[in-house]
Amino acid sequence: VPVGIAAFAIIAIFCPPLKHDKKPVVDYAGAALLTLALGTLVLAVDNTDQIFKGLLDNTSLSLAGLRAIMYTIVAVSVAAFVMVERRAKEPIIPLRFFRNRNYVLIMGIATLFGAAFLGSILYLTQFNQQVFGATPTQSGLMLLPMVAGLMTTAITSGQLISRTGRYKIFMQVGIVTATIMVAMLTTLTPHTSYAYEAVLMVMLGAGLGVVMPVMNLAVQNEFEQHDLGVATSSSQLFRSLGSTIGIAIFGAILTAGLTASLAGIQDDAYLQALKKNPQASKIADFNDSNTLLTLNMPDLKSKITDGFNTAINSQPNLPAPAKQQATENFKREQSTYSDKITSAFS
């Protein structure tokens, strides 16, 4: 937020005023339909069960049924959006753009790279927490190698393009590099060192850093001056759309993988001990894969251990050796559970 406020102030002070020969016609209908379509799509693919938990619990509507309704709304909104854009004087996204082969190709790349970029950040932070035991803040700082690679190549590629006048080769190299690095991320295991992960992140960031700014340049070269604003902003739109869809796909893959790998986890001694706690049973769904992952977070593990120690030490009739043995057993069960979750997540 502070950075956003500073950026807003700089733009307000230093951005030169733009003068138009004619008053623009705002496509309110197109904007509303596009917002409805994209907003509903986000709700349909991201944490739908949590957002609409009250509705699902209090009605006979199933999660699949709710998503079907949302996808129908998306389809109808998109169809209506296309009809409106055909008649709009100044459409949000001119449909003639899609007759340009290069524009369609670049938007496809933007969608895929949006999925790769945000998907990598989201699940690498979880990997750092699950495997390396990092806190949320630490896991974020562990992504700095990716940011460094991205910033370095974004600046360098811009300078090289300015000097050479060529940009396609940079986009090609960036796409190949990022694709290989995303594939290499699948080699991460519970025994992987952070140094190895950091090298992959630097190279992934380098690939993404080359492609993202070049995409804007490439799409701008396809249109006249009066279309540059719409063409450039649509690149960001498709990148954001790719992020939304990518996270949904990655989340589904992760959930399916965890479900298969943790088929017998409900019989785990540590989990059984937590289920006996009335408070934990009320607030946690132990059949949910996200809950199983959350229970392995360092901060929560520490709180659970402290709670167990407090409960054990509050038993006046329990001998000290028995308390010590119970504590050791609990720590061992917690460690075994952590190993299972870490292995399945990786």
Short mmCIF file of C-alpha atoms in Angstrom, two decimals:
data_model
loop_
_atom_site.label_atom_id
_atom_site.label_comp_id
_atom_site.label_asym_id
_atom_site.label_seq_id
_atom_site.Cartn_x
_atom_site.Cartn_y
_atom_site.Cartn_z
CA VAL A 1 0.00 0.00 0.00
CA PRO A 2 2.74 2.58 0.80
CA VAL A 3 4.43 1.82 -2.53
CA GLY A 4 1.09 2.21 -4.31
CA ILE A 5 0.46 5.56 -2.64
CA ALA A 6 3.93 6.78 -3.63
CA ALA A 7 3.41 5.62 -7.22
CA PHE A 8 0.03 7.37 -7.37
CA ALA A 9 1.61 10.61 -6.12
CA ILE A 10 4.44 10.44 -8.67
CA ILE A 11 2.00 9.82 -11.54
CA ALA A 12 -0.25 12.67 -10.40
CA ILE A 13 2.67 15.11 -10.23
CA PHE A 14 4.86 14.15 -13.17
CA CYS A 15 2.58 12.51 -15.74
CA PRO A 16 2.00 15.04 -18.53
CA PRO A 17 -1.63 15.97 -19.26
CA LEU A 18 -3.16 14.22 -22.24
CA LYS A 19 -5.28 16.26 -24.62
CA HIS A 20 -7.91 14.67 -26.84
CA ASP A 21 -9.44 16.18 -29.95
CA LYS A 22 -12.75 14.55 -29.17
CA LYS A 23 -14.50 13.32 -26.08
CA PRO A 24 -14.09 9.53 -25.71
CA VAL A 25 -17.14 7.28 -25.65
CA VAL A 26 -16.87 4.91 -22.69
CA ASP A 27 -18.08 1.38 -23.37
CA TYR A 28 -19.86 0.90 -20.04
CA ALA A 29 -21.85 -2.13 -21.23
CA GLY A 30 -18.74 -3.91 -22.47
CA ALA A 31 -16.85 -3.10 -19.28
CA ALA A 32 -19.69 -4.40 -17.11
CA LEU A 33 -20.03 -7.66 -19.07
CA LEU A 34 -16.27 -8.25 -19.10
CA THR A 35 -16.09 -7.62 -15.36
CA LEU A 36 -18.99 -10.00 -14.77
CA ALA A 37 -17.38 -12.72 -16.88
CA LEU A 38 -13.90 -12.45 -15.37
CA GLY A 39 -15.14 -11.96 -11.80
CA THR A 40 -17.39 -15.00 -12.02
CA LEU A 41 -14.57 -17.04 -13.55
CA VAL A 42 -12.28 -16.18 -10.64
CA LEU A 43 -14.98 -17.19 -8.14
CA ALA A 44 -15.55 -20.44 -10.02
CA VAL A 45 -11.94 -21.59 -10.01
CA ASP A 46 -10.38 -20.14 -6.86
CA ASN A 47 -11.48 -21.21 -3.34
CA THR A 48 -15.09 -21.60 -4.41
CA ASP A 49 -15.86 -24.01 -1.58
CA GLN A 50 -14.55 -21.56 1.03
CA ILE A 51 -16.12 -18.40 -0.40
CA PHE A 52 -19.57 -20.00 -0.72
CA LYS A 53 -19.28 -22.32 2.29
CA GLY A 54 -22.40 -20.86 3.93
CA LEU A 55 -24.47 -21.31 0.78
CA LEU A 56 -23.27 -24.88 0.24
CA ASP A 57 -23.83 -25.86 3.89
CA ASN A 58 -27.34 -24.41 4.11
CA THR A 59 -28.73 -25.51 0.75
CA SER A 60 -28.88 -28.67 -1.32
CA LEU A 61 -26.65 -27.08 -3.95
CA SER A 62 -23.44 -29.03 -4.56
CA LEU A 63 -20.05 -27.53 -5.35
CA ALA A 64 -20.17 -29.01 -8.86
CA GLY A 65 -23.64 -27.54 -9.40
CA LEU A 66 -22.53 -24.12 -8.19
CA ARG A 67 -19.55 -24.14 -10.52
CA ALA A 68 -21.77 -25.23 -13.41
CA ILE A 69 -24.00 -22.21 -12.78
CA MET A 70 -20.96 -19.92 -12.66
CA TYR A 71 -19.50 -21.30 -15.88
CA THR A 72 -22.88 -20.75 -17.53
CA ILE A 73 -22.83 -17.13 -16.37
CA VAL A 74 -19.31 -16.76 -17.77
CA ALA A 75 -20.33 -18.21 -21.15
CA VAL A 76 -23.44 -16.03 -21.41
CA SER A 77 -21.47 -12.93 -20.35
CA VAL A 78 -18.76 -13.57 -22.93
CA ALA A 79 -21.34 -14.09 -25.67
CA ALA A 80 -23.11 -10.87 -24.70
CA PHE A 81 -19.74 -9.07 -24.50
CA VAL A 82 -18.91 -10.08 -28.07
CA MET A 83 -22.29 -8.82 -29.30
CA VAL A 84 -21.86 -5.50 -27.49
CA GLU A 85 -18.30 -5.03 -28.75
CA ARG A 86 -19.44 -5.46 -32.34
CA ARG A 87 -21.71 -2.43 -32.00
CA ALA A 88 -19.65 -0.25 -29.65
CA LYS A 89 -18.10 2.92 -31.10
CA GLU A 90 -15.02 2.56 -28.89
CA PRO A 91 -14.99 -1.05 -27.64
CA ILE A 92 -13.03 -2.24 -24.62
CA ILE A 93 -11.29 -4.80 -26.84
CA PRO A 94 -11.85 -4.28 -30.58
CA LEU A 95 -12.76 -7.65 -32.08
CA ARG A 96 -10.72 -6.82 -35.19
CA PHE A 97 -7.62 -7.36 -33.04
CA PHE A 98 -8.31 -11.09 -33.13
CA ARG A 99 -8.00 -11.13 -36.91
CA ASN A 100 -4.34 -10.30 -36.39
CA ARG A 101 -2.43 -13.60 -36.16
CA ASN A 102 0.49 -12.14 -34.23
CA TYR A 103 -1.85 -10.52 -31.70
CA VAL A 104 -3.58 -13.84 -31.03
CA LEU A 105 -0.20 -15.56 -30.66
CA ILE A 106 1.12 -12.93 -28.26
CA MET A 107 -2.04 -13.05 -26.14
CA GLY A 108 -1.67 -16.84 -25.97
CA ILE A 109 1.91 -16.44 -24.77
CA ALA A 110 0.80 -13.81 -22.23
CA THR A 111 -1.82 -16.21 -20.87
CA LEU A 112 0.66 -19.07 -20.51
CA PHE A 113 3.33 -16.88 -18.94
CA GLY A 114 0.83 -15.42 -16.49
CA ALA A 115 0.08 -18.96 -15.34
CA ALA A 116 3.77 -19.87 -15.12
CA PHE A 117 4.79 -16.72 -13.25
CA LEU A 118 2.12 -16.60 -10.55
CA GLY A 119 1.91 -20.39 -10.31
CA SER A 120 5.65 -20.59 -9.67
CA ILE A 121 5.57 -17.89 -7.01
CA LEU A 122 2.54 -19.34 -5.22
CA TYR A 123 3.70 -22.93 -5.01
CA LEU A 124 7.39 -22.22 -4.47
CA THR A 125 6.45 -20.26 -1.34
CA GLN A 126 4.45 -23.28 -0.14
CA PHE A 127 7.35 -25.57 -1.03
CA ASN A 128 9.73 -23.44 1.01
CA GLN A 129 7.39 -23.61 4.00
CA GLN A 130 6.64 -27.32 3.75
CA VAL A 131 10.14 -28.57 2.89
CA PHE A 132 12.51 -26.02 4.42
CA GLY A 133 10.28 -25.10 7.36
CA ALA A 134 10.35 -21.42 6.42
CA THR A 135 7.91 -18.91 7.85
CA PRO A 136 5.66 -17.04 5.38
CA THR A 137 8.01 -14.05 5.51
CA GLN A 138 11.10 -16.19 5.03
CA SER A 139 9.52 -18.10 2.14
CA GLY A 140 8.80 -14.79 0.43
CA LEU A 141 12.38 -13.63 0.88
CA MET A 142 13.57 -16.94 -0.54
CA LEU A 143 12.01 -15.90 -3.87
CA LEU A 144 14.45 -13.00 -4.24
CA PRO A 145 16.68 -14.96 -6.68
CA MET A 146 13.74 -15.14 -9.10
CA VAL A 147 13.08 -11.43 -8.71
CA ALA A 148 16.77 -10.68 -9.26
CA GLY A 149 16.84 -12.72 -12.45
CA LEU A 150 13.64 -11.12 -13.70
CA MET A 151 14.77 -7.54 -13.05
CA THR A 152 18.23 -8.09 -14.53
CA THR A 153 17.06 -9.52 -17.84
CA ALA A 154 14.12 -7.11 -18.13
CA ILE A 155 16.51 -4.16 -17.98
CA THR A 156 19.27 -5.78 -20.05
CA SER A 157 16.95 -7.02 -22.80
CA GLY A 158 15.39 -3.58 -23.11
CA GLN A 159 18.80 -2.00 -23.65
CA LEU A 160 19.83 -4.65 -26.18
CA ILE A 161 16.59 -4.27 -28.12
CA SER A 162 17.11 -0.50 -28.26
CA ARG A 163 20.61 -0.99 -29.68
CA THR A 164 19.89 -3.82 -32.12
CA GLY A 165 16.28 -3.10 -33.09
CA ARG A 166 15.50 -6.83 -32.86
CA TYR A 167 13.14 -8.35 -30.33
CA LYS A 168 11.91 -11.71 -31.65
CA ILE A 169 15.14 -13.52 -30.77
CA PHE A 170 14.88 -12.29 -27.16
CA MET A 171 11.31 -13.54 -26.88
CA GLN A 172 12.29 -16.93 -28.30
CA VAL A 173 15.24 -17.33 -25.93
CA GLY A 174 13.12 -16.24 -22.97
CA ILE A 175 10.31 -18.67 -23.79
CA VAL A 176 12.70 -21.61 -24.16
CA THR A 177 14.58 -20.72 -20.95
CA ALA A 178 11.43 -20.27 -18.86
CA THR A 179 9.86 -23.48 -20.21
CA ILE A 180 12.95 -25.54 -19.39
CA MET A 181 13.17 -24.04 -15.90
CA VAL A 182 9.49 -24.74 -15.15
CA ALA A 183 10.13 -28.34 -16.20
CA MET A 184 13.24 -28.44 -13.99
CA LEU A 185 11.18 -27.33 -10.98
CA THR A 186 9.51 -30.75 -11.10
CA THR A 187 12.85 -32.25 -9.98
CA LEU A 188 12.59 -30.59 -6.54
CA THR A 189 12.33 -33.12 -3.72
CA PRO A 190 12.29 -33.00 0.11
CA HIS A 191 16.07 -33.51 -0.02
CA THR A 192 16.76 -30.72 -2.52
CA SER A 193 19.09 -27.99 -1.30
CA TYR A 194 17.97 -24.39 -1.39
CA ALA A 195 21.03 -23.52 -3.50
CA TYR A 196 19.71 -25.77 -6.30
CA GLU A 197 16.25 -24.23 -6.04
CA ALA A 198 17.77 -20.74 -6.09
CA VAL A 199 19.65 -21.46 -9.33
CA LEU A 200 16.44 -22.65 -10.98
CA MET A 201 14.61 -19.56 -9.74
CA VAL A 202 17.29 -17.22 -11.12
CA MET A 203 17.06 -18.84 -14.54
CA LEU A 204 13.25 -18.92 -14.47
CA GLY A 205 13.15 -15.25 -13.52
CA ALA A 206 15.64 -14.51 -16.30
CA GLY A 207 13.40 -16.17 -18.88
CA LEU A 208 10.27 -14.43 -17.64
CA GLY A 209 12.07 -11.10 -17.41
CA VAL A 210 13.00 -11.22 -21.08
CA VAL A 211 9.56 -12.20 -22.36
CA MET A 212 7.17 -10.03 -20.34
CA PRO A 213 8.34 -6.56 -21.47
CA VAL A 214 9.04 -7.78 -25.02
CA MET A 215 5.43 -8.96 -25.31
CA ASN A 216 4.24 -5.38 -24.87
CA LEU A 217 6.68 -4.18 -27.52
CA ALA A 218 5.65 -6.94 -29.92
CA VAL A 219 1.94 -6.22 -29.60
CA GLN A 220 2.50 -2.47 -29.98
CA ASN A 221 4.29 -3.06 -33.27
CA GLU A 222 1.14 -4.66 -34.68
CA PHE A 223 -1.18 -1.64 -34.40
CA GLU A 224 -1.51 2.04 -35.17
CA GLN A 225 -0.90 4.81 -32.64
CA HIS A 226 -4.57 5.17 -31.67
CA ASP A 227 -4.80 1.46 -30.75
CA LEU A 228 -1.66 1.23 -28.60
CA GLY A 229 -3.39 1.80 -25.27
CA VAL A 230 -5.98 -0.92 -25.82
CA ALA A 231 -3.45 -3.34 -27.30
CA THR A 232 -1.00 -2.91 -24.42
CA SER A 233 -3.62 -3.17 -21.68
CA SER A 234 -5.13 -6.29 -23.24
CA SER A 235 -1.75 -7.99 -22.85
CA GLN A 236 -1.97 -7.41 -19.09
CA LEU A 237 -5.57 -8.63 -19.11
CA PHE A 238 -4.67 -11.95 -20.70
CA ARG A 239 -1.67 -12.33 -18.41
CA SER A 240 -3.94 -11.90 -15.38
CA LEU A 241 -6.44 -14.31 -16.90
CA GLY A 242 -3.66 -16.85 -17.34
CA SER A 243 -2.69 -16.43 -13.69
CA THR A 244 -6.24 -17.17 -12.58
CA ILE A 245 -6.65 -20.22 -14.78
CA GLY A 246 -3.13 -21.45 -14.04
CA ILE A 247 -3.60 -21.32 -10.28
CA ALA A 248 -6.86 -23.26 -10.63
CA ILE A 249 -5.18 -25.95 -12.74
CA PHE A 250 -2.13 -26.18 -10.48
CA GLY A 251 -4.37 -26.31 -7.42
CA ALA A 252 -6.39 -29.16 -8.91
CA ILE A 253 -3.20 -31.07 -9.74
CA LEU A 254 -1.84 -30.50 -6.23
CA THR A 255 -5.09 -31.58 -4.56
CA ALA A 256 -5.35 -34.70 -6.70
CA GLY A 257 -1.73 -35.59 -6.00
CA LEU A 258 -2.11 -35.07 -2.26
CA THR A 259 -5.32 -37.10 -2.17
CA ALA A 260 -3.60 -40.01 -3.91
CA SER A 261 -0.40 -39.80 -1.85
CA LEU A 262 -2.16 -39.38 1.50
CA ALA A 263 -4.80 -42.08 1.10
CA GLY A 264 -4.14 -43.53 4.57
CA ILE A 265 -3.25 -40.31 6.38
CA GLN A 266 -6.46 -40.31 8.44
CA ASP A 267 -5.04 -43.21 10.48
CA ASP A 268 -1.90 -41.25 11.33
CA ALA A 269 -1.29 -41.16 15.10
CA TYR A 270 -0.58 -37.41 15.15
CA LEU A 271 -3.77 -36.65 13.25
CA GLN A 272 -5.76 -38.92 15.54
CA ALA A 273 -4.42 -37.05 18.55
CA LEU A 274 -5.50 -33.71 17.08
CA LYS A 275 -8.96 -35.06 16.27
CA LYS A 276 -9.48 -35.83 19.96
CA ASN A 277 -9.21 -32.13 20.74
CA PRO A 278 -12.79 -30.73 20.68
CA GLN A 279 -11.67 -27.24 19.67
CA ALA A 280 -9.56 -28.51 16.77
CA SER A 281 -12.39 -30.70 15.51
CA LYS A 282 -14.74 -27.71 15.37
CA ILE A 283 -12.48 -25.39 13.39
CA ALA A 284 -10.61 -27.82 11.12
CA ASP A 285 -11.73 -30.23 8.40
CA PHE A 286 -9.15 -32.99 8.64
CA ASN A 287 -10.29 -34.46 5.32
CA ASP A 288 -9.32 -31.28 3.46
CA SER A 289 -5.89 -31.31 1.81
CA ASN A 290 -5.35 -27.60 2.55
CA THR A 291 -5.93 -28.30 6.25
CA LEU A 292 -3.42 -31.15 6.16
CA LEU A 293 -0.84 -28.81 4.64
CA THR A 294 -1.60 -26.02 7.10
CA LEU A 295 -1.04 -28.38 10.04
CA ASN A 296 2.52 -28.80 8.81
CA MET A 297 3.31 -25.06 8.80
CA PRO A 298 6.12 -24.21 11.26
CA ASP A 299 4.18 -21.57 13.21
CA LEU A 300 1.13 -23.79 13.70
CA LYS A 301 3.26 -26.82 14.60
CA SER A 302 4.96 -24.75 17.28
CA LYS A 303 1.61 -23.59 18.70
CA ILE A 304 0.25 -27.14 18.71
CA THR A 305 3.36 -28.39 20.52
CA ASP A 306 3.10 -25.60 23.10
CA GLY A 307 -0.56 -26.42 23.65
CA PHE A 308 0.23 -30.10 24.14
CA ASN A 309 3.02 -29.35 26.62
CA THR A 310 0.73 -27.02 28.58
CA ALA A 311 -1.98 -29.66 28.72
CA ILE A 312 0.44 -32.38 29.85
CA ASN A 313 2.12 -30.24 32.50
CA SER A 314 -1.26 -29.22 33.92
CA GLN A 315 -1.91 -32.82 35.01
CA PRO A 316 -0.86 -32.87 38.71
CA ASN A 317 -1.32 -36.64 39.14
CA LEU A 318 0.80 -37.61 36.15
CA PRO A 319 4.38 -38.61 37.08
CA ALA A 320 7.22 -36.62 35.56
CA PRO A 321 8.63 -39.62 33.62
CA ALA A 322 5.20 -40.22 32.07
CA LYS A 323 4.94 -36.55 31.06
CA GLN A 324 8.37 -36.72 29.44
CA GLN A 325 7.50 -39.94 27.61
CA ALA A 326 4.21 -38.49 26.35
CA THR A 327 6.00 -35.37 25.10
CA GLU A 328 8.62 -37.44 23.26
CA ASN A 329 5.92 -39.63 21.69
CA PHE A 330 4.01 -36.55 20.53
CA LYS A 331 7.10 -34.99 18.97
CA ARG A 332 7.92 -38.26 17.21
CA GLU A 333 4.36 -38.55 15.85
CA GLN A 334 4.48 -34.92 14.72
CA SER A 335 7.78 -35.52 12.94
CA THR A 336 6.40 -38.63 11.21
CA TYR A 337 3.34 -36.71 10.06
CA SER A 338 5.54 -33.86 8.80
CA ASP A 339 7.65 -36.30 6.75
CA LYS A 340 4.51 -37.78 5.15
CA ILE A 341 3.10 -34.37 4.24
CA THR A 342 6.42 -33.04 2.95
CA SER A 343 6.98 -36.09 0.77
CA ALA A 344 3.44 -35.99 -0.63
CA PHE A 345 3.58 -32.24 -1.29
CA SER A 346 6.94 -32.46 -3.06
#
